[in-house]
Amino acid sequence: MHTLQVHTAGDDVRGASLRPRQPWALYQLQVLQNNFCRRASGAPWYVRNDILHRDLELPTISKYMQDMSKSSSTQLLTIPTHYYKQPYPTSLPPHHFIRRPRNVLSDPPDELTAEVERLTNINKDMTEL
């Protein structure tokens, strides 16, 4: 039995929130939230943080991130597909075999190149005087 792995835009959000690049940043935010909850409620030092969050009806930072990523992924899945473009083209462009001409070195220079060469030669002549 084969299973297909489906990748949606919500997976990126969920993966980023569950595996942050800097896990200490979430830890520091959680410490800050714990200190704020303790000071705002006037709880003594021996009250555990999870009891503080439960009494104040506040989710922890990690729980909040998980909830937000789940809700954003479900919102993304409800958007009809005709509202957003495919991330990659479904067919090749019509002129994908355009190449640089092989005789580009033997062709005479265009107007801009000829003018630049003329001015360069004039500058060389002026500096030699």
PDB file of C-alpha atoms in Angstrom:
ATOM      1  CA  MET A   1       0.000   0.000   0.000  1.00  0.00           C
ATOM      2  CA  HIS A   2       1.393   3.375  -1.006  1.00  0.00           C
ATOM      3  CA  THR A   3       0.721   6.618   0.784  1.00  0.00           C
ATOM      4  CA  LEU A   4       0.967  10.017  -0.803  1.00  0.00           C
ATOM      5  CA  GLN A   5       2.591  12.816   1.090  1.00  0.00           C
ATOM      6  CA  VAL A   6       0.612  16.021   0.660  1.00  0.00           C
ATOM      7  CA  HIS A   7       2.385  19.307   1.300  1.00  0.00           C
ATOM      8  CA  THR A   8       0.341  22.385   2.003  1.00  0.00           C
ATOM      9  CA  ALA A   9       1.291  25.933   2.881  1.00  0.00           C
ATOM     10  CA  GLY A  10       0.128  25.326   6.446  1.00  0.00           C
ATOM     11  CA  ASP A  11       2.806  22.677   6.919  1.00  0.00           C
ATOM     12  CA  ASP A  12       5.457  25.374   6.696  1.00  0.00           C
ATOM     13  CA  VAL A  13       3.770  27.393   9.422  1.00  0.00           C
ATOM     14  CA  ARG A  14       3.272  24.372  11.637  1.00  0.00           C
ATOM     15  CA  GLY A  15       6.833  23.193  11.162  1.00  0.00           C
ATOM     16  CA  ALA A  16       8.214  26.628  11.906  1.00  0.00           C
ATOM     17  CA  SER A  17       6.229  26.930  15.121  1.00  0.00           C
ATOM     18  CA  LEU A  18       7.010  23.449  16.457  1.00  0.00           C
ATOM     19  CA  ARG A  19      10.682  23.476  15.540  1.00  0.00           C
ATOM     20  CA  PRO A  20      11.869  27.055  15.868  1.00  0.00           C
ATOM     21  CA  ARG A  21      15.332  27.970  14.697  1.00  0.00           C
ATOM     22  CA  GLN A  22      16.036  29.460  18.112  1.00  0.00           C
ATOM     23  CA  PRO A  23      14.321  27.342  20.767  1.00  0.00           C
ATOM     24  CA  TRP A  24      15.727  29.540  23.540  1.00  0.00           C
ATOM     25  CA  ALA A  25      13.636  32.445  22.190  1.00  0.00           C
ATOM     26  CA  LEU A  26      10.397  30.585  22.958  1.00  0.00           C
ATOM     27  CA  TYR A  27      11.775  29.617  26.349  1.00  0.00           C
ATOM     28  CA  GLN A  28      12.587  33.250  27.153  1.00  0.00           C
ATOM     29  CA  LEU A  29       9.097  34.313  26.066  1.00  0.00           C
ATOM     30  CA  GLN A  30       7.616  31.629  28.313  1.00  0.00           C
ATOM     31  CA  VAL A  31       9.696  32.835  31.280  1.00  0.00           C
ATOM     32  CA  LEU A  32       8.555  36.397  30.620  1.00  0.00           C
ATOM     33  CA  GLN A  33       4.911  35.304  30.451  1.00  0.00           C
ATOM     34  CA  ASN A  34       5.285  33.300  33.677  1.00  0.00           C
ATOM     35  CA  ASN A  35       6.773  36.292  35.505  1.00  0.00           C
ATOM     36  CA  PHE A  36       4.028  38.565  34.222  1.00  0.00           C
ATOM     37  CA  CYS A  37       1.298  36.127  35.288  1.00  0.00           C
ATOM     38  CA  ARG A  38       2.862  35.741  38.735  1.00  0.00           C
ATOM     39  CA  ARG A  39       3.103  39.515  39.283  1.00  0.00           C
ATOM     40  CA  ALA A  40      -0.340  40.281  37.836  1.00  0.00           C
ATOM     41  CA  SER A  41      -2.074  37.688  39.994  1.00  0.00           C
ATOM     42  CA  GLY A  42       0.036  38.269  43.115  1.00  0.00           C
ATOM     43  CA  ALA A  43       0.677  34.538  43.418  1.00  0.00           C
ATOM     44  CA  PRO A  44       3.376  33.390  45.865  1.00  0.00           C
ATOM     45  CA  TRP A  45       6.586  31.784  44.659  1.00  0.00           C
ATOM     46  CA  TYR A  46       5.501  28.203  45.382  1.00  0.00           C
ATOM     47  CA  VAL A  47       2.527  28.221  42.962  1.00  0.00           C
ATOM     48  CA  ARG A  48       3.387  26.259  39.846  1.00  0.00           C
ATOM     49  CA  ASN A  49       3.317  27.967  36.451  1.00  0.00           C
ATOM     50  CA  ASP A  50       0.797  25.562  34.923  1.00  0.00           C
ATOM     51  CA  ILE A  51      -1.621  26.311  37.776  1.00  0.00           C
ATOM     52  CA  LEU A  52      -1.160  30.042  37.144  1.00  0.00           C
ATOM     53  CA  HIS A  53      -1.963  29.596  33.462  1.00  0.00           C
ATOM     54  CA  ARG A  54      -4.974  27.429  34.250  1.00  0.00           C
ATOM     55  CA  ASP A  55      -6.383  29.885  36.803  1.00  0.00           C
ATOM     56  CA  LEU A  56      -5.840  32.889  34.522  1.00  0.00           C
ATOM     57  CA  GLU A  57      -7.144  30.909  31.516  1.00  0.00           C
ATOM     58  CA  LEU A  58      -4.032  31.753  29.494  1.00  0.00           C
ATOM     59  CA  PRO A  59      -2.360  29.258  27.176  1.00  0.00           C
ATOM     60  CA  THR A  60       1.388  28.787  27.343  1.00  0.00           C
ATOM     61  CA  ILE A  61       3.496  30.199  24.517  1.00  0.00           C
ATOM     62  CA  SER A  62       4.036  26.788  22.913  1.00  0.00           C
ATOM     63  CA  LYS A  63       0.317  25.928  23.132  1.00  0.00           C
ATOM     64  CA  TYR A  64      -0.581  29.313  21.638  1.00  0.00           C
ATOM     65  CA  MET A  65       1.861  28.768  18.749  1.00  0.00           C
ATOM     66  CA  GLN A  66       0.432  25.302  18.092  1.00  0.00           C
ATOM     67  CA  ASP A  67      -3.142  26.601  18.101  1.00  0.00           C
ATOM     68  CA  MET A  68      -2.289  29.464  15.748  1.00  0.00           C
ATOM     69  CA  SER A  69      -0.484  27.192  13.311  1.00  0.00           C
ATOM     70  CA  LYS A  70      -3.371  24.707  13.280  1.00  0.00           C
ATOM     71  CA  SER A  71      -5.950  27.424  12.706  1.00  0.00           C
ATOM     72  CA  SER A  72      -3.895  29.038   9.942  1.00  0.00           C
ATOM     73  CA  SER A  73      -3.397  25.696   8.208  1.00  0.00           C
ATOM     74  CA  THR A  74      -7.124  24.933   8.351  1.00  0.00           C
ATOM     75  CA  GLN A  75      -7.883  28.405   7.004  1.00  0.00           C
ATOM     76  CA  LEU A  76      -5.445  27.854   4.156  1.00  0.00           C
ATOM     77  CA  LEU A  77      -7.085  24.560   3.273  1.00  0.00           C
ATOM     78  CA  THR A  78     -10.513  26.196   3.011  1.00  0.00           C
ATOM     79  CA  ILE A  79      -9.392  28.733   0.380  1.00  0.00           C
ATOM     80  CA  PRO A  80     -10.606  27.679  -3.091  1.00  0.00           C
ATOM     81  CA  THR A  81      -7.760  26.751  -5.401  1.00  0.00           C
ATOM     82  CA  HIS A  82      -8.709  29.221  -8.125  1.00  0.00           C
ATOM     83  CA  TYR A  83      -7.799  32.137  -5.815  1.00  0.00           C
ATOM     84  CA  TYR A  84      -4.093  31.430  -5.776  1.00  0.00           C
ATOM     85  CA  LYS A  85      -1.596  30.573  -8.471  1.00  0.00           C
ATOM     86  CA  GLN A  86       0.322  27.370  -8.808  1.00  0.00           C
ATOM     87  CA  PRO A  87       3.780  27.659  -7.207  1.00  0.00           C
ATOM     88  CA  TYR A  88       5.337  26.378 -10.420  1.00  0.00           C
ATOM     89  CA  PRO A  89       4.291  26.544 -14.074  1.00  0.00           C
ATOM     90  CA  THR A  90       2.386  23.529 -15.312  1.00  0.00           C
ATOM     91  CA  SER A  91       3.833  23.803 -18.812  1.00  0.00           C
ATOM     92  CA  LEU A  92       7.041  25.120 -20.276  1.00  0.00           C
ATOM     93  CA  PRO A  93       7.092  28.574 -21.825  1.00  0.00           C
ATOM     94  CA  PRO A  94       6.707  28.554 -25.617  1.00  0.00           C
ATOM     95  CA  HIS A  95      10.249  29.804 -26.320  1.00  0.00           C
ATOM     96  CA  HIS A  96      12.297  27.810 -23.863  1.00  0.00           C
ATOM     97  CA  PHE A  97      14.835  26.788 -26.525  1.00  0.00           C
ATOM     98  CA  ILE A  98      16.027  30.340 -27.230  1.00  0.00           C
ATOM     99  CA  ARG A  99      19.807  30.369 -27.280  1.00  0.00           C
ATOM    100  CA  ARG A 100      22.491  32.923 -27.795  1.00  0.00           C
ATOM    101  CA  PRO A 101      23.507  33.108 -31.467  1.00  0.00           C
ATOM    102  CA  ARG A 102      26.694  31.191 -32.216  1.00  0.00           C
ATOM    103  CA  ASN A 103      28.178  33.931 -34.385  1.00  0.00           C
ATOM    104  CA  VAL A 104      27.990  36.641 -31.722  1.00  0.00           C
ATOM    105  CA  LEU A 105      31.784  37.075 -31.708  1.00  0.00           C
ATOM    106  CA  SER A 106      32.062  37.420 -35.483  1.00  0.00           C
ATOM    107  CA  ASP A 107      29.110  39.825 -35.885  1.00  0.00           C
ATOM    108  CA  PRO A 108      29.890  43.525 -36.303  1.00  0.00           C
ATOM    109  CA  PRO A 109      29.382  45.519 -33.073  1.00  0.00           C
ATOM    110  CA  ASP A 110      26.102  47.272 -32.475  1.00  0.00           C
ATOM    111  CA  GLU A 111      25.749  51.063 -32.249  1.00  0.00           C
ATOM    112  CA  LEU A 112      26.329  51.321 -28.500  1.00  0.00           C
ATOM    113  CA  THR A 113      29.432  49.145 -28.543  1.00  0.00           C
ATOM    114  CA  ALA A 114      30.832  51.056 -31.523  1.00  0.00           C
ATOM    115  CA  GLU A 115      30.250  54.390 -29.756  1.00  0.00           C
ATOM    116  CA  VAL A 116      31.901  53.164 -26.536  1.00  0.00           C
ATOM    117  CA  GLU A 117      34.929  51.913 -28.470  1.00  0.00           C
ATOM    118  CA  ARG A 118      35.171  55.234 -30.336  1.00  0.00           C
ATOM    119  CA  LEU A 119      35.092  57.226 -27.074  1.00  0.00           C
ATOM    120  CA  THR A 120      37.640  54.900 -25.496  1.00  0.00           C
ATOM    121  CA  ASN A 121      39.982  55.438 -28.429  1.00  0.00           C
ATOM    122  CA  ILE A 122      39.536  59.215 -28.190  1.00  0.00           C
ATOM    123  CA  ASN A 123      40.400  59.103 -24.464  1.00  0.00           C
ATOM    124  CA  LYS A 124      43.488  57.002 -25.159  1.00  0.00           C
ATOM    125  CA  ASP A 125      44.623  59.459 -27.825  1.00  0.00           C
ATOM    126  CA  MET A 126      44.105  62.414 -25.467  1.00  0.00           C
ATOM    127  CA  THR A 127      46.092  60.790 -22.646  1.00  0.00           C
ATOM    128  CA  GLU A 128      49.003  59.971 -24.975  1.00  0.00           C
ATOM    129  CA  LEU A 129      49.465  63.643 -25.881  1.00  0.00           C
TER     130      LEU A 129
END
